[in-house]
Amino acid sequence: MAETRQSIHGQWTSRFAFILAATGAAVGLGNIWKFPYIAGENGGGAFVLVYLLCILLVGGPLLMSEILLGRRGRQNPINSIRSIAKDENRSKYWAVIGLMGIVASFLILSYYSVIAGWALDYVFKSGMGQFAGQNAQSIDATFDKFIANPWALIFWHTIIIGFTVFVVARGVQKGIESAVRFMFPLMVVLLLILVGYAMDTGYFFKGVEFLFHPDFAKLTPEGFLTALGHAFFTLSLATGSIMMYGAYVPKQSSIATAAIWIIIADTAVALISGLAIFPMVFANGLVPSAGPGLIFQTLPIAFGQMGFGRIFGTLFFIMLVIAAFTSAISLLEPTVAWLMERLKIMRLQATIFAGIGIWLLGIGTVLSFNAMPGHFLFGMNFFDFLDYLTANILLPLGGLLMIIFTAWVLPRHTTEDELNMKGKVYYRLWLYGSRFITPFAILVVFLGSLGLFNGF
Ligand code: PHE
């Protein structure tokens, strides 16, 4: 029965450890690399507002749902959902939600690790003073030359996957929890140092204005979908990562409180990163809409021109690597748990198998920047395609099914019990929000972006 189910993979030492690990999973390249450039591409303020709404109306309820499912199922995402459905006499096919999550986490990690590898390379480039005094052309040339070399990208990709495998292979407490306990606080300290540095540019309030002054003319239907997809991506939702981490949460912990902390921390890091990055961009006469190259092309120009830029640039990229790393380990865990349960193999073996598969797929992303830059599918290269497929399709769709399953399909007393919210008014807030707001918000944005409302 659900009450007595135990995870074969272990447990966090405390609720705090869970919050830390889940926040480490949430805060990553999405917050520091992706959020600033998609905000830049979509005109800033108005996009940020839509993103915040998505976090509130979709992210919050779903985060609670996903932790709830993990803790009740206590297995890999597929088996967890299948067991819960069975307990409640519901169709076992709901387990497809878990399958979609595992597939999404596998695909995401394959490209995530390549980009994290860029950041690692840039720690050294910056540390060796390669940006000092350079102009925009030479910094662009450095970046272009770097990504044109598949061997360099494969080298860093291998290092990131290698360390990720090493940590995950050590298990929930000795591996994941101890790594995050040490890395997450370090990342926060570095971030705060960098905002201090950005405040010193004299352009801090231009950064604030860019992020918070809404200009709705710049927002497209595609921009809404990007904001929704990003809300999923940044909170690590619908990939099974949060469900896995939820499977290791001690029974008595309050899920709602944990979810609130994770959301506050994740949103704060995204906004604070924006406040660290945009002032430096403006102070050096650069534009914020550079796309994925924003922090690898635009920002190094700024570091190259600013006082102590070599030190702060290096700290910036170290922060990025740490943030990415605590997310990478959470992306590996669902596949590892699935392999262990499915093939009845040891954690070490499962982690190595999963690592090899993800490493191989990552080569596709590496080659998107050099050997096969052309179109892979739908006018996108392999990397853009994976990014679009995961963030804009698989995650929203998986999230939609998941919220329907928890809020509509599971009996009320089950969710009420698992959330430890018997008779609480907050329970009703979660339930009605999850029934009537979250699924419709996802649907409207999703269909809207396909152009289905054109002409209304
Ligand atoms: N949330 C992470 C980020 O913002 C990415 C991630 C997605 C991690 C899904 C785990 C699962 O970078």
Short mmCIF file of C-alpha atoms and ligand atoms in Angstrom, two decimals:
data_model
loop_
_atom_site.label_atom_id
_atom_site.label_comp_id
_atom_site.label_asym_id
_atom_site.label_seq_id
_atom_site.Cartn_x
_atom_site.Cartn_y
_atom_site.Cartn_z
CA MET A 1 0.00 0.00 0.00
CA ALA A 2 0.98 3.60 -0.53
CA GLU A 3 1.56 4.29 3.16
CA THR A 4 4.18 1.61 3.58
CA ARG A 5 5.99 2.01 0.29
CA GLN A 6 9.74 2.59 0.58
CA SER A 7 12.20 3.77 -2.02
CA ILE A 8 14.93 1.27 -2.83
CA HIS A 9 17.16 4.20 -3.77
CA GLY A 10 17.36 5.87 -0.35
CA GLN A 11 16.06 9.06 1.26
CA TRP A 12 17.17 12.64 1.95
CA THR A 13 18.49 13.23 5.45
CA SER A 14 15.88 15.99 6.03
CA ARG A 15 13.29 18.14 4.35
CA PHE A 16 15.87 20.88 4.12
CA ALA A 17 18.13 18.56 2.13
CA PHE A 18 15.27 17.95 -0.28
CA ILE A 19 14.58 21.66 -0.70
CA LEU A 20 18.25 22.27 -1.36
CA ALA A 21 18.52 19.44 -3.88
CA ALA A 22 15.33 20.43 -5.69
CA THR A 23 16.38 24.07 -5.77
CA GLY A 24 19.75 22.98 -7.10
CA ALA A 25 17.89 21.05 -9.81
CA ALA A 26 15.72 24.03 -10.62
CA VAL A 27 18.44 26.66 -10.69
CA GLY A 28 20.67 26.10 -13.67
CA LEU A 29 21.48 27.14 -17.20
CA GLY A 30 17.79 27.93 -17.53
CA ASN A 31 18.07 30.76 -15.02
CA ILE A 32 21.42 32.23 -15.93
CA TRP A 33 21.89 31.43 -19.62
CA LYS A 34 18.43 30.94 -21.07
CA PHE A 35 16.18 33.29 -19.10
CA PRO A 36 18.18 36.46 -19.84
CA TYR A 37 18.46 35.75 -23.56
CA ILE A 38 14.84 34.76 -24.11
CA ALA A 39 13.77 37.80 -22.10
CA GLY A 40 16.09 39.82 -24.34
CA GLU A 41 14.68 38.31 -27.53
CA ASN A 42 11.10 38.89 -26.43
CA GLY A 43 11.52 42.48 -25.44
CA GLY A 44 12.05 42.25 -21.66
CA GLY A 45 9.36 43.41 -19.20
CA ALA A 46 6.17 42.08 -20.78
CA PHE A 47 7.74 38.68 -21.30
CA VAL A 48 8.95 38.61 -17.70
CA LEU A 49 5.42 39.35 -16.53
CA VAL A 50 3.93 36.47 -18.54
CA TYR A 51 6.68 34.20 -17.28
CA LEU A 52 5.90 35.14 -13.67
CA LEU A 53 2.20 34.45 -14.27
CA CYS A 54 3.06 31.04 -15.70
CA ILE A 55 5.19 30.25 -12.65
CA LEU A 56 2.33 31.19 -10.35
CA LEU A 57 -0.62 29.61 -12.14
CA VAL A 58 1.06 26.62 -13.74
CA GLY A 59 4.40 26.08 -12.04
CA GLY A 60 3.24 26.18 -8.42
CA PRO A 61 0.34 23.71 -8.64
CA LEU A 62 2.36 21.36 -10.83
CA LEU A 63 5.40 21.42 -8.62
CA MET A 64 3.23 20.28 -5.72
CA SER A 65 1.63 17.60 -7.90
CA GLU A 66 4.93 16.24 -9.05
CA ILE A 67 6.42 16.01 -5.55
CA LEU A 68 3.20 14.40 -4.33
CA LEU A 69 3.32 11.73 -7.06
CA GLY A 70 6.98 11.02 -6.37
CA ARG A 71 6.52 10.63 -2.64
CA ARG A 72 3.47 8.43 -2.99
CA GLY A 73 5.01 6.26 -5.70
CA ARG A 74 8.60 6.14 -4.37
CA GLN A 75 9.92 4.58 -7.58
CA ASN A 76 11.03 5.71 -11.02
CA PRO A 77 8.42 7.95 -12.71
CA ILE A 78 6.86 5.18 -14.80
CA ASN A 79 6.48 2.73 -11.93
CA SER A 80 5.41 5.42 -9.48
CA ILE A 81 2.49 6.53 -11.58
CA ARG A 82 1.59 2.98 -12.50
CA SER A 83 1.51 1.94 -8.82
CA ILE A 84 -0.53 4.95 -7.77
CA ALA A 85 -3.01 4.36 -10.58
CA LYS A 86 -3.27 0.72 -9.53
CA ASP A 87 -3.86 1.62 -5.85
CA GLU A 88 -6.78 3.76 -6.95
CA ASN A 89 -8.14 1.43 -9.63
CA ARG A 90 -7.30 3.81 -12.43
CA SER A 91 -5.89 2.92 -15.84
CA LYS A 92 -2.24 1.90 -15.86
CA TYR A 93 -1.75 3.82 -19.09
CA TRP A 94 -1.34 7.01 -17.07
CA ALA A 95 2.21 5.75 -16.66
CA VAL A 96 2.87 7.31 -20.05
CA ILE A 97 3.37 10.58 -18.13
CA GLY A 98 6.37 9.00 -16.45
CA LEU A 99 7.70 7.71 -19.74
CA MET A 100 7.45 11.15 -21.33
CA GLY A 101 9.32 12.58 -18.35
CA ILE A 102 12.16 10.10 -18.60
CA VAL A 103 12.48 10.70 -22.34
CA ALA A 104 12.49 14.47 -21.78
CA SER A 105 15.16 14.31 -19.06
CA PHE A 106 17.35 12.10 -21.24
CA LEU A 107 17.06 14.44 -24.23
CA ILE A 108 17.57 17.58 -22.14
CA LEU A 109 20.69 16.29 -20.42
CA SER A 110 22.25 15.41 -23.79
CA TYR A 111 22.34 19.06 -24.86
CA TYR A 112 22.49 20.58 -21.39
CA SER A 113 25.84 18.97 -20.81
CA VAL A 114 27.23 20.40 -24.06
CA ILE A 115 26.27 23.95 -23.06
CA ALA A 116 27.57 23.40 -19.51
CA GLY A 117 30.79 22.35 -21.24
CA TRP A 118 30.96 25.73 -23.00
CA ALA A 119 30.71 27.40 -19.60
CA LEU A 120 33.53 25.23 -18.26
CA ASP A 121 35.74 26.16 -21.20
CA TYR A 122 34.96 29.83 -20.60
CA VAL A 123 36.13 29.56 -16.98
CA PHE A 124 39.59 28.87 -18.41
CA LYS A 125 39.36 31.36 -21.26
CA SER A 126 38.41 34.08 -18.84
CA GLY A 127 40.91 32.99 -16.21
CA MET A 128 43.73 33.14 -18.73
CA GLY A 129 42.79 36.68 -19.61
CA GLN A 130 41.70 35.95 -23.18
CA PHE A 131 38.97 38.59 -23.15
CA ALA A 132 41.00 41.44 -21.73
CA GLY A 133 40.94 44.44 -24.01
CA GLN A 134 39.37 42.51 -26.90
CA ASN A 135 36.76 44.07 -29.14
CA ALA A 136 33.43 42.59 -30.19
CA GLN A 137 34.81 41.09 -33.41
CA SER A 138 37.65 39.22 -31.80
CA ILE A 139 35.42 37.89 -29.02
CA ASP A 140 32.87 36.71 -31.57
CA ALA A 141 35.70 35.10 -33.48
CA THR A 142 36.88 33.32 -30.32
CA PHE A 143 33.38 31.94 -29.75
CA ASP A 144 32.89 30.94 -33.39
CA LYS A 145 36.25 29.21 -33.48
CA PHE A 146 35.48 27.38 -30.27
CA ILE A 147 32.11 25.98 -31.30
CA ALA A 148 33.44 25.16 -34.77
CA ASN A 149 35.77 22.62 -33.18
CA PRO A 150 33.81 19.44 -32.41
CA TRP A 151 36.72 17.92 -30.48
CA ALA A 152 36.84 20.77 -28.00
CA LEU A 153 33.09 20.54 -27.43
CA ILE A 154 33.23 16.77 -27.07
CA PHE A 155 36.07 17.08 -24.58
CA TRP A 156 34.10 19.38 -22.22
CA HIS A 157 30.87 17.44 -22.76
CA THR A 158 32.72 14.30 -21.66
CA ILE A 159 34.03 15.97 -18.53
CA ILE A 160 30.57 17.19 -17.51
CA ILE A 161 28.93 13.81 -18.13
CA GLY A 162 31.83 12.11 -16.34
CA PHE A 163 31.43 14.16 -13.16
CA THR A 164 27.65 13.82 -13.29
CA VAL A 165 27.96 10.04 -13.51
CA PHE A 166 30.48 10.06 -10.67
CA VAL A 167 28.16 11.93 -8.30
CA VAL A 168 24.96 10.10 -9.20
CA ALA A 169 26.69 6.72 -8.95
CA ARG A 170 27.46 7.47 -5.28
CA GLY A 171 23.77 7.49 -4.45
CA VAL A 172 21.13 9.81 -3.06
CA GLN A 173 22.76 10.88 0.21
CA LYS A 174 26.46 10.35 -0.38
CA GLY A 175 26.38 11.55 -3.96
CA ILE A 176 23.58 13.97 -4.80
CA GLU A 177 22.90 15.42 -1.37
CA SER A 178 26.51 16.01 -0.38
CA ALA A 179 27.35 17.58 -3.75
CA VAL A 180 24.42 19.97 -3.56
CA ARG A 181 25.01 20.91 0.07
CA PHE A 182 28.40 22.18 -0.84
CA MET A 183 27.74 23.60 -4.31
CA PHE A 184 24.47 25.45 -3.97
CA PRO A 185 25.55 27.90 -1.23
CA LEU A 186 28.75 28.59 -3.15
CA MET A 187 26.72 29.44 -6.23
CA VAL A 188 24.54 31.88 -4.28
CA VAL A 189 27.57 33.67 -2.85
CA LEU A 190 29.10 34.05 -6.31
CA LEU A 191 25.82 35.37 -7.69
CA LEU A 192 25.60 38.02 -4.99
CA ILE A 193 29.18 39.12 -5.61
CA LEU A 194 28.34 39.51 -9.30
CA VAL A 195 25.23 41.64 -8.71
CA GLY A 196 27.33 43.86 -6.48
CA TYR A 197 29.76 44.21 -9.35
CA ALA A 198 26.91 45.00 -11.78
CA MET A 199 25.56 47.67 -9.43
CA ASP A 200 28.91 49.33 -9.64
CA THR A 201 28.55 49.86 -13.41
CA GLY A 202 26.17 52.78 -12.95
CA TYR A 203 23.69 51.09 -15.31
CA PHE A 204 21.90 49.02 -12.71
CA PHE A 205 18.60 50.81 -13.16
CA LYS A 206 18.68 50.39 -16.91
CA GLY A 207 18.81 46.69 -16.19
CA VAL A 208 15.89 46.99 -13.77
CA GLU A 209 13.89 48.93 -16.33
CA PHE A 210 14.59 46.43 -19.08
CA LEU A 211 13.42 43.52 -16.92
CA PHE A 212 10.40 45.13 -15.33
CA HIS A 213 9.00 47.73 -17.71
CA PRO A 214 6.42 45.89 -19.84
CA ASP A 215 6.14 46.70 -23.53
CA PHE A 216 3.32 44.49 -24.76
CA ALA A 217 3.84 45.41 -28.38
CA LYS A 218 6.92 43.22 -28.36
CA LEU A 219 5.14 40.11 -27.17
CA THR A 220 4.09 37.52 -29.78
CA PRO A 221 1.96 34.34 -29.31
CA GLU A 222 5.21 32.43 -29.73
CA GLY A 223 6.55 34.53 -26.86
CA PHE A 224 3.75 33.25 -24.61
CA LEU A 225 4.68 29.67 -25.43
CA THR A 226 8.34 30.42 -24.77
CA ALA A 227 7.38 31.85 -21.37
CA LEU A 228 5.25 28.81 -20.52
CA GLY A 229 7.86 26.36 -21.77
CA HIS A 230 10.45 28.18 -19.74
CA ALA A 231 8.34 28.04 -16.59
CA PHE A 232 8.40 24.25 -16.96
CA PHE A 233 12.05 24.09 -17.84
CA THR A 234 13.27 26.36 -15.08
CA LEU A 235 11.33 24.52 -12.35
CA SER A 236 12.47 21.18 -13.81
CA LEU A 237 8.83 20.13 -14.18
CA ALA A 238 7.49 17.18 -16.14
CA THR A 239 10.91 15.61 -16.63
CA GLY A 240 10.64 13.17 -13.76
CA SER A 241 13.52 14.92 -11.96
CA ILE A 242 11.28 16.48 -9.35
CA MET A 243 9.28 13.27 -9.09
CA MET A 244 12.48 11.33 -8.38
CA TYR A 245 13.62 13.84 -5.80
CA GLY A 246 10.10 13.73 -4.32
CA ALA A 247 10.43 9.96 -4.00
CA TYR A 248 13.21 10.52 -1.45
CA VAL A 249 11.31 13.00 0.75
CA PRO A 250 10.60 11.89 4.34
CA LYS A 251 6.95 11.19 4.98
CA GLN A 252 6.01 13.98 7.38
CA SER A 253 7.47 16.93 5.44
CA SER A 254 5.08 19.53 4.11
CA ILE A 255 5.10 19.50 0.33
CA ALA A 256 3.52 22.93 -0.02
CA THR A 257 6.18 24.65 2.06
CA ALA A 258 8.93 22.95 0.10
CA ALA A 259 7.32 23.98 -3.20
CA ILE A 260 7.06 27.60 -2.11
CA TRP A 261 10.74 27.76 -1.18
CA ILE A 262 11.81 26.16 -4.43
CA ILE A 263 9.76 28.63 -6.45
CA ILE A 264 10.97 31.67 -4.54
CA ALA A 265 14.60 30.62 -4.84
CA ASP A 266 14.38 29.73 -8.53
CA THR A 267 12.59 32.92 -9.52
CA ALA A 268 14.91 35.04 -7.40
CA VAL A 269 17.98 33.54 -9.07
CA ALA A 270 16.58 34.16 -12.57
CA LEU A 271 15.73 37.78 -11.81
CA ILE A 272 18.97 38.43 -9.95
CA SER A 273 20.97 36.92 -12.82
CA GLY A 274 19.17 39.30 -15.14
CA LEU A 275 20.11 42.14 -12.81
CA ALA A 276 23.72 41.01 -12.89
CA ILE A 277 23.88 40.58 -16.66
CA PHE A 278 21.88 43.40 -18.26
CA PRO A 279 23.62 46.32 -16.49
CA MET A 280 26.95 45.01 -17.75
CA VAL A 281 25.51 44.66 -21.24
CA PHE A 282 24.13 48.22 -21.26
CA ALA A 283 27.17 49.74 -19.58
CA ASN A 284 29.27 48.59 -22.49
CA GLY A 285 26.93 49.80 -25.21
CA LEU A 286 25.85 46.27 -26.17
CA VAL A 287 22.38 44.95 -27.06
CA PRO A 288 20.50 42.38 -24.96
CA SER A 289 18.86 40.49 -27.80
CA ALA A 290 21.81 38.40 -28.90
CA GLY A 291 20.15 34.99 -28.46
CA PRO A 292 21.99 31.99 -27.02
CA GLY A 293 25.30 33.81 -27.48
CA LEU A 294 24.32 36.51 -24.96
CA ILE A 295 26.51 35.29 -22.16
CA PHE A 296 29.22 33.72 -24.32
CA GLN A 297 29.62 36.56 -26.80
CA THR A 298 28.11 39.73 -25.41
CA LEU A 299 29.08 39.33 -21.77
CA PRO A 300 32.78 38.55 -22.38
CA ILE A 301 33.02 41.82 -24.32
CA ALA A 302 31.78 43.56 -21.20
CA PHE A 303 34.20 41.63 -18.98
CA GLY A 304 37.02 42.44 -21.37
CA GLN A 305 36.40 46.15 -20.97
CA MET A 306 35.61 46.43 -17.28
CA GLY A 307 37.95 46.82 -14.33
CA PHE A 308 38.73 43.45 -12.68
CA GLY A 309 36.79 41.88 -15.54
CA ARG A 310 39.15 38.94 -15.63
CA ILE A 311 38.39 38.00 -12.02
CA PHE A 312 34.66 38.65 -12.18
CA GLY A 313 34.32 37.03 -15.58
CA THR A 314 35.97 33.90 -14.24
CA LEU A 315 33.72 33.91 -11.16
CA PHE A 316 30.70 34.32 -13.43
CA PHE A 317 31.50 31.23 -15.46
CA ILE A 318 32.36 29.21 -12.34
CA MET A 319 28.93 30.12 -10.99
CA LEU A 320 27.34 29.00 -14.24
CA VAL A 321 29.12 25.64 -14.19
CA ILE A 322 28.08 24.96 -10.60
CA ALA A 323 24.47 25.90 -11.29
CA ALA A 324 24.42 23.66 -14.36
CA PHE A 325 26.02 20.78 -12.51
CA THR A 326 23.43 20.52 -9.74
CA SER A 327 20.78 20.41 -12.48
CA ALA A 328 22.64 17.84 -14.56
CA ILE A 329 22.67 15.35 -11.69
CA SER A 330 18.91 15.71 -11.31
CA LEU A 331 18.47 15.08 -15.02
CA LEU A 332 20.39 11.82 -14.82
CA GLU A 333 18.54 10.39 -11.81
CA PRO A 334 15.20 9.43 -13.52
CA THR A 335 16.89 7.30 -16.18
CA VAL A 336 19.18 5.72 -13.58
CA ALA A 337 16.28 4.83 -11.27
CA TRP A 338 14.36 3.42 -14.20
CA LEU A 339 17.28 1.24 -15.37
CA MET A 340 17.91 -0.01 -11.82
CA GLU A 341 14.29 -1.02 -11.30
CA ARG A 342 13.71 -2.31 -14.78
CA LEU A 343 16.88 -4.33 -15.30
CA LYS A 344 17.47 -5.03 -11.58
CA ILE A 345 21.04 -3.77 -11.85
CA MET A 346 23.27 -1.87 -9.41
CA ARG A 347 23.35 1.92 -9.31
CA LEU A 348 26.90 2.04 -10.62
CA GLN A 349 26.06 0.03 -13.72
CA ALA A 350 22.82 1.90 -14.35
CA THR A 351 24.58 5.25 -14.10
CA ILE A 352 27.31 4.22 -16.51
CA PHE A 353 24.79 2.89 -19.06
CA ALA A 354 22.68 6.01 -18.86
CA GLY A 355 25.78 8.21 -19.05
CA ILE A 356 27.02 6.50 -22.19
CA GLY A 357 23.65 6.82 -23.92
CA ILE A 358 23.32 10.49 -23.07
CA TRP A 359 26.92 11.17 -24.03
CA LEU A 360 26.35 9.63 -27.45
CA LEU A 361 23.20 11.63 -28.08
CA GLY A 362 25.07 14.77 -27.03
CA ILE A 363 27.35 14.35 -30.03
CA GLY A 364 24.33 15.37 -32.13
CA THR A 365 24.22 18.70 -30.32
CA VAL A 366 27.98 19.14 -30.64
CA LEU A 367 27.76 18.64 -34.39
CA SER A 368 24.86 21.11 -34.73
CA PHE A 369 27.41 23.88 -34.26
CA ASN A 370 29.95 22.66 -36.77
CA ALA A 371 29.73 19.56 -38.97
CA MET A 372 25.93 19.60 -39.43
CA PRO A 373 24.82 23.17 -38.93
CA GLY A 374 22.09 22.81 -41.55
CA HIS A 375 18.52 21.83 -40.99
CA PHE A 376 17.81 18.65 -39.14
CA LEU A 377 14.02 18.86 -38.94
CA PHE A 378 11.44 21.63 -39.39
CA GLY A 379 14.09 24.14 -40.32
CA MET A 380 16.01 23.67 -37.08
CA ASN A 381 19.38 22.15 -36.36
CA PHE A 382 19.59 19.18 -34.01
CA PHE A 383 20.17 21.27 -30.91
CA ASP A 384 17.37 23.76 -31.63
CA PHE A 385 15.10 20.86 -32.45
CA LEU A 386 15.78 19.10 -29.12
CA ASP A 387 15.36 22.35 -27.23
CA TYR A 388 12.06 23.09 -28.96
CA LEU A 389 10.76 19.53 -28.69
CA THR A 390 11.47 19.31 -24.97
CA ALA A 391 10.72 22.78 -23.61
CA ASN A 392 7.86 23.71 -25.91
CA ILE A 393 6.15 20.37 -26.55
CA LEU A 394 7.07 17.46 -24.27
CA LEU A 395 7.11 19.42 -21.01
CA PRO A 396 3.83 21.33 -21.47
CA LEU A 397 2.09 18.19 -22.72
CA GLY A 398 3.48 16.02 -19.92
CA GLY A 399 2.55 18.73 -17.43
CA LEU A 400 -0.99 18.90 -18.77
CA LEU A 401 -1.48 15.15 -18.39
CA MET A 402 0.11 15.21 -14.95
CA ILE A 403 -2.16 17.93 -13.57
CA ILE A 404 -5.22 16.17 -15.01
CA PHE A 405 -4.10 12.94 -13.37
CA THR A 406 -3.51 14.42 -9.92
CA ALA A 407 -6.34 16.94 -9.77
CA TRP A 408 -9.09 15.15 -11.72
CA VAL A 409 -8.31 11.44 -11.85
CA LEU A 410 -6.98 10.72 -8.37
CA PRO A 411 -9.54 10.78 -5.57
CA ARG A 412 -9.51 13.89 -3.40
CA HIS A 413 -8.74 12.07 -0.20
CA THR A 414 -5.56 10.66 -1.73
CA THR A 415 -4.07 13.99 -2.72
CA GLU A 416 -5.31 15.62 0.46
CA ASP A 417 -3.61 12.93 2.48
CA GLU A 418 -0.33 12.98 0.57
CA LEU A 419 -0.11 16.77 0.75
CA ASN A 420 -0.75 16.55 4.53
CA MET A 421 -3.48 19.13 4.07
CA LYS A 422 -6.58 17.46 5.52
CA GLY A 423 -9.41 19.97 5.77
CA LYS A 424 -7.13 22.93 5.06
CA VAL A 425 -8.36 25.81 3.00
CA TYR A 426 -5.04 25.79 1.11
CA TYR A 427 -5.88 22.33 -0.09
CA ARG A 428 -8.95 23.66 -1.84
CA LEU A 429 -6.92 26.48 -3.30
CA TRP A 430 -4.51 23.94 -4.78
CA LEU A 431 -7.28 21.62 -5.94
CA TYR A 432 -9.44 24.19 -7.67
CA GLY A 433 -6.45 25.99 -9.14
CA SER A 434 -5.13 22.68 -10.45
CA ARG A 435 -8.50 21.68 -11.84
CA PHE A 436 -9.75 24.87 -13.38
CA ILE A 437 -6.80 27.18 -13.97
CA THR A 438 -3.60 25.26 -14.63
CA PRO A 439 -4.82 22.91 -17.41
CA PHE A 440 -6.61 25.71 -19.22
CA ALA A 441 -3.65 28.03 -18.98
CA ILE A 442 -1.46 25.35 -20.53
CA LEU A 443 -4.00 24.59 -23.25
CA VAL A 444 -4.64 28.19 -24.22
CA VAL A 445 -0.97 29.00 -24.56
CA PHE A 446 -0.24 25.77 -26.34
CA LEU A 447 -3.04 26.03 -28.87
CA GLY A 448 -2.54 29.77 -29.22
CA SER A 449 1.03 29.24 -30.29
CA LEU A 450 -0.09 26.80 -32.96
CA GLY A 451 -2.08 29.67 -34.38
CA LEU A 452 -5.45 28.09 -33.61
CA PHE A 453 -6.93 31.31 -32.27
CA ASN A 454 -5.92 33.40 -35.25
CA GLY A 455 -8.86 35.24 -36.66
CA PHE A 456 -10.72 35.50 -33.36
N1 PHE B 1 15.72 23.65 -14.29
C1 PHE B 1 16.99 23.52 -14.91
C2 PHE B 1 17.47 24.88 -15.36
O1 PHE B 1 16.79 25.85 -15.24
C3 PHE B 1 16.98 22.57 -16.07
C4 PHE B 1 16.33 21.28 -15.77
C5 PHE B 1 15.22 20.91 -16.48
C6 PHE B 1 16.83 20.46 -14.78
C7 PHE B 1 14.56 19.74 -16.18
C8 PHE B 1 16.17 19.28 -14.47
C9 PHE B 1 15.05 18.92 -15.18
O2 PHE B 1 18.55 25.00 -15.87
#
